[in-house]
PDB file of C-alpha atoms in Angstrom:
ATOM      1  CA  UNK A 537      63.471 -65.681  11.756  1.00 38.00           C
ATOM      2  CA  UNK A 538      66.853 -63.790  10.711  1.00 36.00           C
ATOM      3  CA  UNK A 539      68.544 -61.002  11.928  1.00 42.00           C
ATOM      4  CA  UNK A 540      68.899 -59.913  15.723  1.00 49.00           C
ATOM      5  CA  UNK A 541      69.062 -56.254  16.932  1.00 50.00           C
ATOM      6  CA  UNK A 542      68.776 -54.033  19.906  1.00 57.00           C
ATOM      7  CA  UNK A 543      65.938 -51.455  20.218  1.00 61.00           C
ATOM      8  CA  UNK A 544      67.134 -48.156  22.169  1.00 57.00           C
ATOM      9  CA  UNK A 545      64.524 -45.943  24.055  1.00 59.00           C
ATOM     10  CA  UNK A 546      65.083 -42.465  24.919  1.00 52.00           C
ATOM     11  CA  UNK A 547      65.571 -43.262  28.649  1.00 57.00           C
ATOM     12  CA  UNK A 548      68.916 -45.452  27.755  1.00 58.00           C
ATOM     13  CA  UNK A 549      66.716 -48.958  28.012  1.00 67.00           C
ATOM     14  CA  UNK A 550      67.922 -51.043  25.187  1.00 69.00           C
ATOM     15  CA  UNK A 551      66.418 -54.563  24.263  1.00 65.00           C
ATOM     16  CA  UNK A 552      67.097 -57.081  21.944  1.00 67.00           C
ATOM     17  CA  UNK A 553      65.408 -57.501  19.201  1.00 69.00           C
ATOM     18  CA  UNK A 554      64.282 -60.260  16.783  1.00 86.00           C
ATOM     19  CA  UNK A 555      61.703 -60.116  13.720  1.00 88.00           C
ATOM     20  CA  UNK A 556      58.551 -60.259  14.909  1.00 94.00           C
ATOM     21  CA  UNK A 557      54.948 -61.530  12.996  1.00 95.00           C
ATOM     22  CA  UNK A 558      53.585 -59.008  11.035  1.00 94.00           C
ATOM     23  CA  UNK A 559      50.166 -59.265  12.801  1.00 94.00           C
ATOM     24  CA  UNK A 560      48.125 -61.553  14.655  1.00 94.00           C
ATOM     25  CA  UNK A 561      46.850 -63.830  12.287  1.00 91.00           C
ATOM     26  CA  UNK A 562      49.458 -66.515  12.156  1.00 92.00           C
ATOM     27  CA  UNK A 563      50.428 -69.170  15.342  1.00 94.00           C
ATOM     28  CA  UNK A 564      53.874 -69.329  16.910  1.00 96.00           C
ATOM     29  CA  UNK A 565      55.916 -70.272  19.189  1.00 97.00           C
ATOM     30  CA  UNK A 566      58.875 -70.393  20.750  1.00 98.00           C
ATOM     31  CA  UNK A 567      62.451 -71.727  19.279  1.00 97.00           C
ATOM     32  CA  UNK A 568      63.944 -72.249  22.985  1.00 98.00           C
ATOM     33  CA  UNK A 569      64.020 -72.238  26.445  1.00 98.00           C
ATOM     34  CA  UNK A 570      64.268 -69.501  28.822  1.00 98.00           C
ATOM     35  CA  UNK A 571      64.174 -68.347  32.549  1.00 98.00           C
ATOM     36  CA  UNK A 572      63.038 -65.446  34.368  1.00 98.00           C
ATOM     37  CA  UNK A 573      63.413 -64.939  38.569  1.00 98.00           C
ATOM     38  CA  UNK A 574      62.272 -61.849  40.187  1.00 97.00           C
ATOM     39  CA  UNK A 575      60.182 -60.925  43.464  1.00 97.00           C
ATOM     40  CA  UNK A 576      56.209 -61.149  43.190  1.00 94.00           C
ATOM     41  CA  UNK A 577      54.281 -57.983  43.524  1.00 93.00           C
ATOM     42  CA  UNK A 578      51.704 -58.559  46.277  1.00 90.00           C
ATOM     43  CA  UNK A 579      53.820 -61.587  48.110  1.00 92.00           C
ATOM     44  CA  UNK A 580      57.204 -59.794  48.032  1.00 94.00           C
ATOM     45  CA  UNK A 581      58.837 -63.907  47.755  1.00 95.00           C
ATOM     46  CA  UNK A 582      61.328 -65.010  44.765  1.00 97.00           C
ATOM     47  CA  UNK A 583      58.993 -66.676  42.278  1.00 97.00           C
ATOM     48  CA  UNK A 584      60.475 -68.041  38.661  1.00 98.00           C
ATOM     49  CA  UNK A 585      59.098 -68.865  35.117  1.00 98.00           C
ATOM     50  CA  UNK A 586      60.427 -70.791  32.363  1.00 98.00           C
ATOM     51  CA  UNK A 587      58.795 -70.289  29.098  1.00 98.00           C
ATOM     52  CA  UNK A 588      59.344 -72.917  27.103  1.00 98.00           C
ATOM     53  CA  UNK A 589      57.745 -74.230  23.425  1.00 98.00           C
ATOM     54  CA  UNK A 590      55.065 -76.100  22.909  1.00 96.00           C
ATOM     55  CA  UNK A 591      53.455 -78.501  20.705  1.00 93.00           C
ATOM     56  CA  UNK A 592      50.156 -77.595  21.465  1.00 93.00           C
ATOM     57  CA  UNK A 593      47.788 -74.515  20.746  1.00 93.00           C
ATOM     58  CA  UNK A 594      47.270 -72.411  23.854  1.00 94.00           C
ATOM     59  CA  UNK A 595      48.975 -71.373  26.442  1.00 96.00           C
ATOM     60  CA  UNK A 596      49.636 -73.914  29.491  1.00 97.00           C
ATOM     61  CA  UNK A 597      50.901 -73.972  32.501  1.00 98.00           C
ATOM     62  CA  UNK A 598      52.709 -76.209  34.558  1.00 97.00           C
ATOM     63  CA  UNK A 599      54.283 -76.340  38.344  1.00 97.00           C
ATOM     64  CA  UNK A 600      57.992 -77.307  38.607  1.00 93.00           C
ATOM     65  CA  UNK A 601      57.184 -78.432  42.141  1.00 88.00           C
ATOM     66  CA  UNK A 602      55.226 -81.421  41.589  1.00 88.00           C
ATOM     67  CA  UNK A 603      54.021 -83.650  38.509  1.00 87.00           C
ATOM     68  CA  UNK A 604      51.094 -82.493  37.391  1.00 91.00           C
ATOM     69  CA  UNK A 605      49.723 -82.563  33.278  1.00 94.00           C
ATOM     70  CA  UNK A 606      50.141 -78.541  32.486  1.00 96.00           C
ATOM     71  CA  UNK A 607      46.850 -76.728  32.216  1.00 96.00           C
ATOM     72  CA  UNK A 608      45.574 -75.167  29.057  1.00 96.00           C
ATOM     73  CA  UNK A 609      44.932 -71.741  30.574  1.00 95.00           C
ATOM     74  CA  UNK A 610      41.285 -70.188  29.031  1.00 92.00           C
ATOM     75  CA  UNK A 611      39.349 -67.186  30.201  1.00 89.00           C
ATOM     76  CA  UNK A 612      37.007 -69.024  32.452  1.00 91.00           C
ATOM     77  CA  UNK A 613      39.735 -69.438  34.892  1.00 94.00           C
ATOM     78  CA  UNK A 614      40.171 -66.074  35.608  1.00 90.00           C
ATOM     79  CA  UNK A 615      39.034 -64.498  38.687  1.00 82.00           C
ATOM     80  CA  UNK A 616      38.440 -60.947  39.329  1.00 66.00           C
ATOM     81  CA  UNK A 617      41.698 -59.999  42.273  1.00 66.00           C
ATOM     82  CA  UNK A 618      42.541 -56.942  43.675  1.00 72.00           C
ATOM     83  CA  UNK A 619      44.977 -54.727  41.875  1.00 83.00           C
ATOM     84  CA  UNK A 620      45.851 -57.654  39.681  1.00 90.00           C
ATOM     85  CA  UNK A 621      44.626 -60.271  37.274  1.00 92.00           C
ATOM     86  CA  UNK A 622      44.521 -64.254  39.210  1.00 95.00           C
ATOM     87  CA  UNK A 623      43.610 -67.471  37.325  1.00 96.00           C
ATOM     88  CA  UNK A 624      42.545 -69.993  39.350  1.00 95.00           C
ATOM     89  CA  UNK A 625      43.618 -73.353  38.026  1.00 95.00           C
ATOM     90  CA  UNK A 626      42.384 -76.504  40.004  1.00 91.00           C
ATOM     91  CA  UNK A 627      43.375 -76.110  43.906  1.00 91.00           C
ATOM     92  CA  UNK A 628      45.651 -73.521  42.988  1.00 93.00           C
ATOM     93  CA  UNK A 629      46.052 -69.777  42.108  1.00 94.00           C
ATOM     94  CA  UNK A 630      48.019 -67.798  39.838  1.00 96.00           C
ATOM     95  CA  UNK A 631      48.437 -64.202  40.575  1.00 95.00           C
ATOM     96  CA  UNK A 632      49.688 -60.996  38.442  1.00 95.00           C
ATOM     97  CA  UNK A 633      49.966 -62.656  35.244  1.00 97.00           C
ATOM     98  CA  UNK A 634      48.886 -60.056  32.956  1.00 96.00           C
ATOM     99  CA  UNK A 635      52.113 -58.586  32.116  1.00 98.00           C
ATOM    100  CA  UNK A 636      54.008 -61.712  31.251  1.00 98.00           C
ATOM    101  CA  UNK A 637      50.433 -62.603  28.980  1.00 98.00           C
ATOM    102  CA  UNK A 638      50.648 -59.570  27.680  1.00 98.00           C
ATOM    103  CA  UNK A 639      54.195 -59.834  26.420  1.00 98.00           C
ATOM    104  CA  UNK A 640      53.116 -63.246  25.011  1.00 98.00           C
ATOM    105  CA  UNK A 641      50.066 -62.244  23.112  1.00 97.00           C
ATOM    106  CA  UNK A 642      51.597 -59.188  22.546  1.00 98.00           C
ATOM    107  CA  UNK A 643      54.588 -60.598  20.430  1.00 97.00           C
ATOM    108  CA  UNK A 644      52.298 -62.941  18.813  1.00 96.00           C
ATOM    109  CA  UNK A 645      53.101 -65.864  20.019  1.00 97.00           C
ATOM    110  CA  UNK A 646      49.725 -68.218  20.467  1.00 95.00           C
ATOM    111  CA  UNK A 647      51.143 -71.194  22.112  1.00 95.00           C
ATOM    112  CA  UNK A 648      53.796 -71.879  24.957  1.00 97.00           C
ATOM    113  CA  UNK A 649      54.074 -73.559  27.894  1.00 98.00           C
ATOM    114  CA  UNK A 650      55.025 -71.917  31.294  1.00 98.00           C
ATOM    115  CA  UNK A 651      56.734 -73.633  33.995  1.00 98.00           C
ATOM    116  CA  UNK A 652      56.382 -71.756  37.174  1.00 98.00           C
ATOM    117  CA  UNK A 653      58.149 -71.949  40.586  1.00 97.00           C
ATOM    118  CA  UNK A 654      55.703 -69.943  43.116  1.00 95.00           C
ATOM    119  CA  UNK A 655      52.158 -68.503  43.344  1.00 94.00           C
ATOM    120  CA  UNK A 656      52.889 -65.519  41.296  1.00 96.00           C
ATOM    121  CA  UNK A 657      54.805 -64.222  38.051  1.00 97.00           C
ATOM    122  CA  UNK A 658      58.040 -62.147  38.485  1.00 97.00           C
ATOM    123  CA  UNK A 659      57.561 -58.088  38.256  1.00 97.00           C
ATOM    124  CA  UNK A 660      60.860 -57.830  36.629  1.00 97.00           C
ATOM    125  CA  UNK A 661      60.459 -54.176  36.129  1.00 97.00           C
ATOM    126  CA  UNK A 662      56.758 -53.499  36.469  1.00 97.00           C
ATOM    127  CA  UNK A 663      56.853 -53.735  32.249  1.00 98.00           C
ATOM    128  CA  UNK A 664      56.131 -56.316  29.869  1.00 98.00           C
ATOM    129  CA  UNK A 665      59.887 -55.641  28.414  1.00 97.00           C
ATOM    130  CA  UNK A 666      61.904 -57.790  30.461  1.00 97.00           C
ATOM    131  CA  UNK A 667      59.311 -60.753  29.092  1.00 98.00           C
ATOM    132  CA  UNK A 668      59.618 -59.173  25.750  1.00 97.00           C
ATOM    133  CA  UNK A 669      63.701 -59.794  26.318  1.00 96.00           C
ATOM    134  CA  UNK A 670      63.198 -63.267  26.849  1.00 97.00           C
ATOM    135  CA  UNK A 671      60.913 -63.815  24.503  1.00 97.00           C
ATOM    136  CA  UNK A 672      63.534 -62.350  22.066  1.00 96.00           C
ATOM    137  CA  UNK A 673      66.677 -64.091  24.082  1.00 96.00           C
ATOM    138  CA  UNK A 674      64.570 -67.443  23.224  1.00 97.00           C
ATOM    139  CA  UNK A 675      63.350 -66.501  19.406  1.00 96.00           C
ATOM    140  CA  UNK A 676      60.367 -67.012  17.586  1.00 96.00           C
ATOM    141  CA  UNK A 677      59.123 -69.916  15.283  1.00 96.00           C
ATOM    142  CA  UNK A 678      56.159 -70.569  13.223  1.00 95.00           C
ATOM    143  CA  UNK A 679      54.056 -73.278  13.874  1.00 94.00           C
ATOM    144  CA  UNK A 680      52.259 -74.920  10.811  1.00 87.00           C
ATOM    145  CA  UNK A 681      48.685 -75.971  11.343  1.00 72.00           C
ATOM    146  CA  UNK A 682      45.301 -74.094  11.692  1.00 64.00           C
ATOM    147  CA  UNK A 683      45.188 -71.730  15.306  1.00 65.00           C
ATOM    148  CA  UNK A 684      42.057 -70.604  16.999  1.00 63.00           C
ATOM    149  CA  UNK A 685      40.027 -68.036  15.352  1.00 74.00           C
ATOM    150  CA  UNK A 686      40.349 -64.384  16.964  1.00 84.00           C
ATOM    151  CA  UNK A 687      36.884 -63.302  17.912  1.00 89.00           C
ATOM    152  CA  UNK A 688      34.648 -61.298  15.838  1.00 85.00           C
ATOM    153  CA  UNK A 689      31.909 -59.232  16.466  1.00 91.00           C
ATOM    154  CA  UNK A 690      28.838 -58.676  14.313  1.00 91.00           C
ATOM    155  CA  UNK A 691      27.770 -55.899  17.107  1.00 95.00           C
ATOM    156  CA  UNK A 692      29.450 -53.373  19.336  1.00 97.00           C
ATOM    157  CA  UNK A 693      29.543 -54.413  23.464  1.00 97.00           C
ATOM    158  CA  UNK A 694      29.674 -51.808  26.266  1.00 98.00           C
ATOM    159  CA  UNK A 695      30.401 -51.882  29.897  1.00 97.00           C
ATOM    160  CA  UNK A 696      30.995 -50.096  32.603  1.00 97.00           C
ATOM    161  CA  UNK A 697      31.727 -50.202  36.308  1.00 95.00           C
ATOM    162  CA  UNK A 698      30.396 -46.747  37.814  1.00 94.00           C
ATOM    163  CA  UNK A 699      32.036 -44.035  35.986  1.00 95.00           C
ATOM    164  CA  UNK A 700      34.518 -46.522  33.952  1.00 97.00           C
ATOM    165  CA  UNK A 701      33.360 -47.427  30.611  1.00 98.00           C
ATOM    166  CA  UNK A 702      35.168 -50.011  28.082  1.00 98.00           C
ATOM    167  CA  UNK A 703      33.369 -50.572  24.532  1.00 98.00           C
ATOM    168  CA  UNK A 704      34.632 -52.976  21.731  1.00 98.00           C
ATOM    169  CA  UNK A 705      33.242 -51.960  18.282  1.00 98.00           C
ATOM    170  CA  UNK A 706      33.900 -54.080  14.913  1.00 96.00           C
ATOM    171  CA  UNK A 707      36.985 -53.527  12.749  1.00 95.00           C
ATOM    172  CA  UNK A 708      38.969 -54.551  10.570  1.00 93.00           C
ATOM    173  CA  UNK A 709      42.118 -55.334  13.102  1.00 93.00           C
ATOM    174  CA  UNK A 710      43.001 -55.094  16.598  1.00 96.00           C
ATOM    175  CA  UNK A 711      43.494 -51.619  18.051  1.00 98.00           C
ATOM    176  CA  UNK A 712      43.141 -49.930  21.598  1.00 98.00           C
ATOM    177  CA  UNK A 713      42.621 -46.335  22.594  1.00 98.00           C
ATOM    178  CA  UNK A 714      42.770 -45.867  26.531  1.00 98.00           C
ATOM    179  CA  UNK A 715      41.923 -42.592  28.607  1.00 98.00           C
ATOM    180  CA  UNK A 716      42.489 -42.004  31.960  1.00 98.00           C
ATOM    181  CA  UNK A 717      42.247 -39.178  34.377  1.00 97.00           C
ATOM    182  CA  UNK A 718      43.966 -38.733  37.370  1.00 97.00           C
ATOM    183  CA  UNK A 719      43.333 -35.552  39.921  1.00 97.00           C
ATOM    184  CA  UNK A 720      47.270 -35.834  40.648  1.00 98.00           C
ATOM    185  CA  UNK A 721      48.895 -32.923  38.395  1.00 98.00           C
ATOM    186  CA  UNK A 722      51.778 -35.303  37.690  1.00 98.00           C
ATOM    187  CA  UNK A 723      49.004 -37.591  35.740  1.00 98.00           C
ATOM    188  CA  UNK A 724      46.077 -35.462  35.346  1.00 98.00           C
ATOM    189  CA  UNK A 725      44.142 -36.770  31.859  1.00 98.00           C
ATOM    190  CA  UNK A 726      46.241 -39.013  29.334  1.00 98.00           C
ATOM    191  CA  UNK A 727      44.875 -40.463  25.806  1.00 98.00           C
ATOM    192  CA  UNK A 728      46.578 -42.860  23.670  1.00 98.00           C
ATOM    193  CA  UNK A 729      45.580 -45.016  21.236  1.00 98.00           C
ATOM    194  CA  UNK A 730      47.344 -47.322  18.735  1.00 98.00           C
ATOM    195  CA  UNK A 731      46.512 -50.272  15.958  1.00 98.00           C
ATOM    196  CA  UNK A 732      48.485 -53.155  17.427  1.00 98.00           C
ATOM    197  CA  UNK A 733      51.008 -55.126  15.686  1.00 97.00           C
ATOM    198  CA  UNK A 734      54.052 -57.359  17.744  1.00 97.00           C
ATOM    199  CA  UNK A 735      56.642 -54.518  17.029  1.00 96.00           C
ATOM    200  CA  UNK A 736      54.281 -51.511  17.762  1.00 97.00           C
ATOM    201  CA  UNK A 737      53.319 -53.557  20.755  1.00 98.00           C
ATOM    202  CA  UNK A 738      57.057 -54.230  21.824  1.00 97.00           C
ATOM    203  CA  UNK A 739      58.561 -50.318  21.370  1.00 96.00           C
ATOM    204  CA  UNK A 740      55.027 -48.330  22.281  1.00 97.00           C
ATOM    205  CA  UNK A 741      53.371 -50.379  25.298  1.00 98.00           C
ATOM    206  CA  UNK A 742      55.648 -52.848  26.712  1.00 98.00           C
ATOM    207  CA  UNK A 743      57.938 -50.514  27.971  1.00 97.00           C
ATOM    208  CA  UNK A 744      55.535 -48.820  30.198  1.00 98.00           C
ATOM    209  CA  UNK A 745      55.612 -49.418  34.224  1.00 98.00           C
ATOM    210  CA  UNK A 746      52.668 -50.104  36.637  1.00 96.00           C
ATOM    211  CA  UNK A 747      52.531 -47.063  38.860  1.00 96.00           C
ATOM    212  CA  UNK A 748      51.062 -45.936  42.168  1.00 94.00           C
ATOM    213  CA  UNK A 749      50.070 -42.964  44.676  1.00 96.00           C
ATOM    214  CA  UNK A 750      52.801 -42.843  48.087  1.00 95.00           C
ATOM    215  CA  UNK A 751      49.606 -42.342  49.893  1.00 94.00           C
ATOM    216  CA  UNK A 752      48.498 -45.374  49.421  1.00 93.00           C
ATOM    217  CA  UNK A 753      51.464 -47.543  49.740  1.00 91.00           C
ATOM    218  CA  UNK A 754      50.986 -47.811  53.410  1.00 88.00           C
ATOM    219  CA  UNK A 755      47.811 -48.731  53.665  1.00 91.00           C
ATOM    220  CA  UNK A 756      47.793 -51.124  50.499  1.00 89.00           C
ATOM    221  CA  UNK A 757      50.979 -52.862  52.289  1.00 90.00           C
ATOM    222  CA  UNK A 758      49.212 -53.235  55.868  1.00 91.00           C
ATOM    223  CA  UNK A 759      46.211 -55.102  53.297  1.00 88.00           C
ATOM    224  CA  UNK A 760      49.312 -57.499  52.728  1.00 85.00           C
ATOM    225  CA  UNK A 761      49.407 -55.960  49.024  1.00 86.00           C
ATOM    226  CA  UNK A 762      52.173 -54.674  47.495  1.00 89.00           C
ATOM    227  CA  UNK A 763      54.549 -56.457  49.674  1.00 91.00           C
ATOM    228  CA  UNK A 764      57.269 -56.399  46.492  1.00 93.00           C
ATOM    229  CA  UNK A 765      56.393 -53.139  45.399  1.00 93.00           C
ATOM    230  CA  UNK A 766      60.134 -50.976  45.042  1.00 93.00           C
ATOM    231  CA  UNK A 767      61.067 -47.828  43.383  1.00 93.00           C
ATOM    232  CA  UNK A 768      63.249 -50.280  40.909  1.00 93.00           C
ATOM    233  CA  UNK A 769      59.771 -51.734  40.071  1.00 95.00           C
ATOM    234  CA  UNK A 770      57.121 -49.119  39.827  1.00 95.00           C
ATOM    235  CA  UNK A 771      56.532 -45.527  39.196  1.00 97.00           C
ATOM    236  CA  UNK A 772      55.201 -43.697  42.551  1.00 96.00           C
ATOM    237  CA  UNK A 773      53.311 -40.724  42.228  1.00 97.00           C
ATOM    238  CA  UNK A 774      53.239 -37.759  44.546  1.00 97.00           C
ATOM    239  CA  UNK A 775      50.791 -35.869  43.497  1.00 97.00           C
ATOM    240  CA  UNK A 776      52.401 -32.992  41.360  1.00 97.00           C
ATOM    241  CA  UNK A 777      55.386 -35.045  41.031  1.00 98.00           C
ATOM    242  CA  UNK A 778      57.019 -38.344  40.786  1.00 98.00           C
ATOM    243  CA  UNK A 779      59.577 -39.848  43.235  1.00 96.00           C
ATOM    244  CA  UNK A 780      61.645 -42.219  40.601  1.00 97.00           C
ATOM    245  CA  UNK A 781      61.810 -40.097  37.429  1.00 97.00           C
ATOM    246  CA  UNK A 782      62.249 -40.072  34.755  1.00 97.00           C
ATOM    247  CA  UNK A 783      59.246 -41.545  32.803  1.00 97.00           C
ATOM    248  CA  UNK A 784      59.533 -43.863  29.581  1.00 97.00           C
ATOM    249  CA  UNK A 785      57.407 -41.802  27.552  1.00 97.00           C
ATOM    250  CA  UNK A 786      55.789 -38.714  28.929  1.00 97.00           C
ATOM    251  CA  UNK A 787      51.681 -40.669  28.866  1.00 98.00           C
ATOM    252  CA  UNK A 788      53.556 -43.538  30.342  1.00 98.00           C
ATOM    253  CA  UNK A 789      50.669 -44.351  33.048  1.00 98.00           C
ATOM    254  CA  UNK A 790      48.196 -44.335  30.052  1.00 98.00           C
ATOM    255  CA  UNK A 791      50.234 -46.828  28.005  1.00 98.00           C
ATOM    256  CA  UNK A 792      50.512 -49.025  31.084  1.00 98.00           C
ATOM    257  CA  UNK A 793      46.733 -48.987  31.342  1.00 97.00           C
ATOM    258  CA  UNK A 794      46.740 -50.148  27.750  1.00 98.00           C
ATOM    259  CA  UNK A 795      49.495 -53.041  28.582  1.00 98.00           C
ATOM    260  CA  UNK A 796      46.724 -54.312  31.322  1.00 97.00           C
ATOM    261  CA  UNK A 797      44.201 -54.405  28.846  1.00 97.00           C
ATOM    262  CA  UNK A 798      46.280 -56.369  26.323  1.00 98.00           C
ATOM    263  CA  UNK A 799      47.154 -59.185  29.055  1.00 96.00           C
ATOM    264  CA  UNK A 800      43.761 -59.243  30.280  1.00 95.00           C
ATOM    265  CA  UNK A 801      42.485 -59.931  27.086  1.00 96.00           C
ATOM    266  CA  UNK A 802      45.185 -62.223  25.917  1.00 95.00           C
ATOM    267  CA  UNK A 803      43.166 -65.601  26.799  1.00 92.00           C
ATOM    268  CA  UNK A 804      39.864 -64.570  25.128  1.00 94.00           C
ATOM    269  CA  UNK A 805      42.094 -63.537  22.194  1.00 93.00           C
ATOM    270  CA  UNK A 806      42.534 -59.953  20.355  1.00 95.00           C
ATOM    271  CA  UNK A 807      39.250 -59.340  18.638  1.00 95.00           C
ATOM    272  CA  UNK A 808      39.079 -57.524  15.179  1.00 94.00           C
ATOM    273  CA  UNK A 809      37.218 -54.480  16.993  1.00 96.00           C
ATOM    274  CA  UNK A 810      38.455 -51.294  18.275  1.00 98.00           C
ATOM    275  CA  UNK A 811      38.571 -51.395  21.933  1.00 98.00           C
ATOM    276  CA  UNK A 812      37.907 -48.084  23.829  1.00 98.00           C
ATOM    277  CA  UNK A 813      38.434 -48.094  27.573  1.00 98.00           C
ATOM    278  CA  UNK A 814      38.358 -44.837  30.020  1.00 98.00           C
ATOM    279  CA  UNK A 815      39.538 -45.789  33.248  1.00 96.00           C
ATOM    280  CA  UNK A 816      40.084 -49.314  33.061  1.00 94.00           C
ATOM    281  CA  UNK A 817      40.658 -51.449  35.580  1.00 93.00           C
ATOM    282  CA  UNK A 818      41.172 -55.690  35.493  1.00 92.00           C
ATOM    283  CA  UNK A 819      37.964 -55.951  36.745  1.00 91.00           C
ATOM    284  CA  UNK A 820      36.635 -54.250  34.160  1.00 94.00           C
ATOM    285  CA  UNK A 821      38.906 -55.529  31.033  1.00 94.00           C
ATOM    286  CA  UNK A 822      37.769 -59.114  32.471  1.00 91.00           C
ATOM    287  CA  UNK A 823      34.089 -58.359  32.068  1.00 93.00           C
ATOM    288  CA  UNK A 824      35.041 -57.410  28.686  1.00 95.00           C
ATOM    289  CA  UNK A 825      36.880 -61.076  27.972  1.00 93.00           C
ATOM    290  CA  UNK A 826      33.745 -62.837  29.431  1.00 92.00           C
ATOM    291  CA  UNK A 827      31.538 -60.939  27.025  1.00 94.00           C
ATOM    292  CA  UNK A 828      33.992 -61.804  24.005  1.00 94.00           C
ATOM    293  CA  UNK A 829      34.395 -65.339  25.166  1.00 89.00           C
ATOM    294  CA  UNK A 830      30.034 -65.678  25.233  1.00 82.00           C
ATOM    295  CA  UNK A 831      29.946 -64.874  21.490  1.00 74.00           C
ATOM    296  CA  UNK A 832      32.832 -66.392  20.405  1.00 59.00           C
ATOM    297  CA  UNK A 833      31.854 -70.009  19.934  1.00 50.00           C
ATOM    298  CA  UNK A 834      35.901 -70.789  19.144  1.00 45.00           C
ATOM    299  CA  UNK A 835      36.673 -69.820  22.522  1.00 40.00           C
ATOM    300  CA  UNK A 836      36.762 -72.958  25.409  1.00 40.00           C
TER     301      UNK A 836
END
């Protein structure tokens, strides 16, 4: 890759920028190492993750803390968590990963290895963009050799938990459109929808924070939720208002919804359909990976 950059947002955030892949159909990598420390969401403790390259297709994961051959993560693993997405690998768990997989998938990368320090990925900023930043501080490289096949469908899947629907419906090439609806004036109903590429990915979703409701904070936090949940780290809604303005983009809850549902999917892989999902949740956007991952005979 040639040339570096910085990306500006309206709200003064600037990142650096690299060339990203095109699309989705190639495998990568990346050219170097780098390290990310933050504060886990729901354990409020300093957790760490070094991405580094790797040989191998897949993503994998590895503890620094013993010696242990890294896991090739797949979609079986994960496990349907409260207000987060969990993979449980072996004896141990994984929690909150779906930003960071996001990012990853996201950018196009389709193979790295992740060496973690804790029982939970960093919330940097509640975003994908400070994994985005890394991603970029470390580069990009193309990795010769055939990659797993993206799934296709030959016939549209739909499923819902009560009132939440998500469909996936054939196409030509990845793309999302997410709806929610919030009785909160400050939300209220938001629709967005986008074909996905690695830069439309990195300047219209990854920016977008994981937000909440102050009247549930205490209740989620005496739950032992939420214990590393700061105004630094994620938008807080109060009802026709919001206490940490101002917003990324003005549908910024929506586009977070959508950044879920990219890291949720990112094991399964992004399937040439148009996925449609009104009030998602990771519940939800995991039943829709199983049911990719049962007709997708690529898939582990």
């Amino acid at each position: 890759l040639h040339g570096r950059g910085s990306l500006q947002f309206g709200c003064g955030l600037e990142v650096l920028m690299v060339c990203w892949p095109v699309d989705y159909d190639g495998a990568w990598t990346l050219a170097g190492t780098v390290r990310r420390c933050g504060i886990g969401l729901h354990s409020g403790k300093p957790v760490s993750v070094t991405l580094k390259p790797s040989a191998d297709p897949g993503i994998w994961v590895r503890w620094s803390s013993d010696d242990a051959a890294p896991v090739q993560l797949k979609p079986s693993q994960v496990r349907d968590s409260q207000l987060c997405t969990t993979l449980e690998l072996g004896d141990r768990r994984l929690a909150t990963v779906e930003h960071l997989l996001a990012a990853l998938a996201g950018c196009g990368l389709t193979q790295a290895l992740l060496e973690v320090d804790g029982e939970e990925i960093p919330l940097l900023d509640g975003s994908a963009i400070g994994w985005v930043e890394a991603i970029a501080e470390a580069d990009l490289v193309e990795v010769s050799g055939e990659r797993s096949h993206r799934p296709t469908l030959e016939q549209p899947i739909a499923l819902h938990r009560g009132s939440s629907v998500i469909t996936a419906t054939p196409a030509e090439q990845f793309s999302v459109v997410g709806v929610i609806d919030f009785p909160q004036p400050a939300i209220g109903r938001q629709q967005f929808a986008l074909e996905l590429t690695p830069q439309r990915f990195v300047e219209e979703i990854a920016p977008a924070r994981t937000f909440g409701f102050r009247e549930q904070v205490e209740q989620l936090r005496a739950a032992g939720l939420i214990q590393g949940g700061a105004l630094d780290n994620a938008l807080v809604c109060d009802g026709d208002h919001w206490l940490n303005p101002p917003l990324r983009y003005p549908d910024e809850p929506v586009r977070h919804k959508l950044l879920d549902l990219i890291g949720d999917l990112a094991l399964v892989g992004f399937p040439r359909a148009q996925v449609l999902v009104y009030r998602g949740s990771h519940g939800l956007h995991t039943d829709l990976a199983a049911a990719l991952a049962d007709r997708s005979p690529v898939q582990p």
